[in-house]
């Protein structure tokens, strides 16, 4: 898709370092402008980075996707709250995965902040 190795690495690196969803959108728009519609792996990378940015902004200490399960960790005082969350079994689009995971993270965050 992006033939020049150094440009490809630079763009993917920028995407991986972006903190704000708007920054990720700008990078994806730049990729589209320069190289045309992105292939599915680039779209997945974009949405996974949006999940990462949300998790970082909300102080999650770990997120791991493994065999249809999302493992989540968040520090609460001296405790580390952990949860394993099954992902939907049907194949879903990258944007629907992003929406699902962010909602799950919001729900988890709300739950651990209610625990006294």
PDB file of C-alpha atoms in Angstrom:
ATOM      1  CA  UNK A   1       0.000   0.000   0.000  1.00  0.00           C
ATOM      2  CA  UNK A   2       2.745   2.469   0.957  1.00  0.00           C
ATOM      3  CA  UNK A   3       5.677   1.282  -1.099  1.00  0.00           C
ATOM      4  CA  UNK A   4       8.376   3.488   0.414  1.00  0.00           C
ATOM      5  CA  UNK A   5       9.463   1.697   3.580  1.00  0.00           C
ATOM      6  CA  UNK A   6      10.664   4.794   5.450  1.00  0.00           C
ATOM      7  CA  UNK A   7       7.416   6.688   4.763  1.00  0.00           C
ATOM      8  CA  UNK A   8       5.331   3.691   5.809  1.00  0.00           C
ATOM      9  CA  UNK A   9       7.252   3.299   9.072  1.00  0.00           C
ATOM     10  CA  UNK A  10       7.103   7.044   9.770  1.00  0.00           C
ATOM     11  CA  UNK A  11       3.317   7.164   9.303  1.00  0.00           C
ATOM     12  CA  UNK A  12       2.702   4.036  11.367  1.00  0.00           C
ATOM     13  CA  UNK A  13       5.053   5.368  14.057  1.00  0.00           C
ATOM     14  CA  UNK A  14       3.153   8.672  14.177  1.00  0.00           C
ATOM     15  CA  UNK A  15      -0.101   6.757  14.469  1.00  0.00           C
ATOM     16  CA  UNK A  16       1.307   4.726  17.351  1.00  0.00           C
ATOM     17  CA  UNK A  17       2.441   7.836  19.210  1.00  0.00           C
ATOM     18  CA  UNK A  18      -0.738   9.871  18.705  1.00  0.00           C
ATOM     19  CA  UNK A  19      -2.529  10.648  21.939  1.00  0.00           C
ATOM     20  CA  UNK A  20      -5.711  12.367  20.777  1.00  0.00           C
ATOM     21  CA  UNK A  21      -8.356  10.789  18.519  1.00  0.00           C
ATOM     22  CA  UNK A  22      -8.234  13.954  16.379  1.00  0.00           C
ATOM     23  CA  UNK A  23      -4.514  13.390  15.774  1.00  0.00           C
ATOM     24  CA  UNK A  24      -5.226   9.849  14.620  1.00  0.00           C
ATOM     25  CA  UNK A  25      -7.966  11.105  12.288  1.00  0.00           C
ATOM     26  CA  UNK A  26      -5.549  13.658  10.786  1.00  0.00           C
ATOM     27  CA  UNK A  27      -2.945  10.965  10.167  1.00  0.00           C
ATOM     28  CA  UNK A  28      -5.516   8.665   8.547  1.00  0.00           C
ATOM     29  CA  UNK A  29      -6.740  11.569   6.390  1.00  0.00           C
ATOM     30  CA  UNK A  30      -3.159  12.276   5.352  1.00  0.00           C
ATOM     31  CA  UNK A  31      -2.676   8.617   4.429  1.00  0.00           C
ATOM     32  CA  UNK A  32      -5.877   8.682   2.357  1.00  0.00           C
ATOM     33  CA  UNK A  33      -4.856  11.915   0.619  1.00  0.00           C
ATOM     34  CA  UNK A  34      -1.385  10.651  -0.248  1.00  0.00           C
ATOM     35  CA  UNK A  35      -2.039   6.985  -0.996  1.00  0.00           C
ATOM     36  CA  UNK A  36      -5.756   6.497  -1.597  1.00  0.00           C
ATOM     37  CA  UNK A  37      -8.231   4.402   0.364  1.00  0.00           C
ATOM     38  CA  UNK A  38      -6.441   2.398   3.061  1.00  0.00           C
ATOM     39  CA  UNK A  39      -6.555  -1.401   3.021  1.00  0.00           C
ATOM     40  CA  UNK A  40      -8.209  -3.270   5.918  1.00  0.00           C
ATOM     41  CA  UNK A  41      -4.987  -3.712   7.960  1.00  0.00           C
ATOM     42  CA  UNK A  42      -4.483   0.071   8.046  1.00  0.00           C
ATOM     43  CA  UNK A  43      -8.115   0.627   9.052  1.00  0.00           C
ATOM     44  CA  UNK A  44      -7.725  -1.948  11.843  1.00  0.00           C
ATOM     45  CA  UNK A  45      -4.500  -0.264  12.981  1.00  0.00           C
ATOM     46  CA  UNK A  46      -6.289   3.089  13.079  1.00  0.00           C
ATOM     47  CA  UNK A  47      -9.129   1.762  15.241  1.00  0.00           C
ATOM     48  CA  UNK A  48      -6.825  -0.194  17.549  1.00  0.00           C
ATOM     49  CA  UNK A  49      -4.841   3.002  18.096  1.00  0.00           C
ATOM     50  CA  UNK A  50      -8.065   4.875  18.917  1.00  0.00           C
ATOM     51  CA  UNK A  51      -8.759   2.225  21.573  1.00  0.00           C
ATOM     52  CA  UNK A  52      -5.191   2.597  22.870  1.00  0.00           C
ATOM     53  CA  UNK A  53      -5.507   6.403  23.002  1.00  0.00           C
ATOM     54  CA  UNK A  54      -8.795   6.166  24.911  1.00  0.00           C
ATOM     55  CA  UNK A  55      -7.298   3.684  27.383  1.00  0.00           C
ATOM     56  CA  UNK A  56      -4.229   5.867  27.950  1.00  0.00           C
ATOM     57  CA  UNK A  57      -6.320   9.023  28.417  1.00  0.00           C
ATOM     58  CA  UNK A  58      -8.402   7.181  31.016  1.00  0.00           C
ATOM     59  CA  UNK A  59      -5.391   5.771  32.882  1.00  0.00           C
ATOM     60  CA  UNK A  60      -5.803   2.090  32.100  1.00  0.00           C
ATOM     61  CA  UNK A  61      -2.528   0.342  32.884  1.00  0.00           C
ATOM     62  CA  UNK A  62      -2.940  -2.615  30.520  1.00  0.00           C
ATOM     63  CA  UNK A  63      -5.073  -3.799  27.629  1.00  0.00           C
ATOM     64  CA  UNK A  64      -4.463  -7.108  25.918  1.00  0.00           C
ATOM     65  CA  UNK A  65      -6.454  -8.804  23.191  1.00  0.00           C
ATOM     66  CA  UNK A  66      -5.966 -12.566  23.200  1.00  0.00           C
ATOM     67  CA  UNK A  67      -8.075 -15.350  21.653  1.00  0.00           C
ATOM     68  CA  UNK A  68     -11.376 -13.507  21.687  1.00  0.00           C
ATOM     69  CA  UNK A  69     -10.879 -11.969  25.110  1.00  0.00           C
ATOM     70  CA  UNK A  70      -9.923  -8.481  26.230  1.00  0.00           C
ATOM     71  CA  UNK A  71      -7.854  -8.360  29.419  1.00  0.00           C
ATOM     72  CA  UNK A  72      -8.050  -5.015  31.220  1.00  0.00           C
ATOM     73  CA  UNK A  73      -6.105  -3.597  34.160  1.00  0.00           C
ATOM     74  CA  UNK A  74      -6.500  -0.291  35.942  1.00  0.00           C
ATOM     75  CA  UNK A  75      -4.802   1.013  39.053  1.00  0.00           C
ATOM     76  CA  UNK A  76      -7.156   2.120  41.835  1.00  0.00           C
ATOM     77  CA  UNK A  77      -5.141   3.419  44.751  1.00  0.00           C
ATOM     78  CA  UNK A  78      -2.825   0.622  45.812  1.00  0.00           C
ATOM     79  CA  UNK A  79      -4.998  -2.021  44.163  1.00  0.00           C
ATOM     80  CA  UNK A  80      -4.946  -3.164  40.559  1.00  0.00           C
ATOM     81  CA  UNK A  81      -8.408  -3.940  39.247  1.00  0.00           C
ATOM     82  CA  UNK A  82      -8.408  -6.653  36.569  1.00  0.00           C
ATOM     83  CA  UNK A  83     -11.081  -8.007  34.307  1.00  0.00           C
ATOM     84  CA  UNK A  84     -11.355 -10.481  31.430  1.00  0.00           C
ATOM     85  CA  UNK A  85     -14.022  -9.482  28.936  1.00  0.00           C
ATOM     86  CA  UNK A  86     -15.142 -11.832  26.168  1.00  0.00           C
ATOM     87  CA  UNK A  87     -15.326 -10.165  22.786  1.00  0.00           C
ATOM     88  CA  UNK A  88     -18.267 -10.790  20.449  1.00  0.00           C
ATOM     89  CA  UNK A  89     -17.835 -14.128  18.673  1.00  0.00           C
ATOM     90  CA  UNK A  90     -18.991 -12.934  15.277  1.00  0.00           C
ATOM     91  CA  UNK A  91     -16.478 -11.187  13.071  1.00  0.00           C
ATOM     92  CA  UNK A  92     -16.962  -7.488  13.530  1.00  0.00           C
ATOM     93  CA  UNK A  93     -15.697  -4.411  11.751  1.00  0.00           C
ATOM     94  CA  UNK A  94     -12.871  -2.344  13.219  1.00  0.00           C
ATOM     95  CA  UNK A  95     -15.176   0.584  13.982  1.00  0.00           C
ATOM     96  CA  UNK A  96     -17.733  -1.616  15.752  1.00  0.00           C
ATOM     97  CA  UNK A  97     -14.917  -3.233  17.775  1.00  0.00           C
ATOM     98  CA  UNK A  98     -13.739   0.238  18.781  1.00  0.00           C
ATOM     99  CA  UNK A  99     -17.241   1.270  19.881  1.00  0.00           C
ATOM    100  CA  UNK A 100     -17.732  -1.987  21.818  1.00  0.00           C
ATOM    101  CA  UNK A 101     -14.352  -1.885  23.586  1.00  0.00           C
ATOM    102  CA  UNK A 102     -14.596   1.791  24.536  1.00  0.00           C
ATOM    103  CA  UNK A 103     -18.053   1.198  26.022  1.00  0.00           C
ATOM    104  CA  UNK A 104     -16.743  -1.818  27.954  1.00  0.00           C
ATOM    105  CA  UNK A 105     -13.850   0.290  29.269  1.00  0.00           C
ATOM    106  CA  UNK A 106     -16.227   3.071  30.317  1.00  0.00           C
ATOM    107  CA  UNK A 107     -18.446   0.550  32.115  1.00  0.00           C
ATOM    108  CA  UNK A 108     -15.453  -1.049  33.859  1.00  0.00           C
ATOM    109  CA  UNK A 109     -14.132   2.374  34.884  1.00  0.00           C
ATOM    110  CA  UNK A 110     -17.528   3.422  36.270  1.00  0.00           C
ATOM    111  CA  UNK A 111     -17.818   0.159  38.211  1.00  0.00           C
ATOM    112  CA  UNK A 112     -14.408   0.367  39.887  1.00  0.00           C
ATOM    113  CA  UNK A 113     -14.981   3.980  40.877  1.00  0.00           C
ATOM    114  CA  UNK A 114     -18.248   3.011  42.623  1.00  0.00           C
ATOM    115  CA  UNK A 115     -16.525   0.364  44.757  1.00  0.00           C
ATOM    116  CA  UNK A 116     -15.917   1.758  48.240  1.00  0.00           C
TER     117      UNK A 116
END
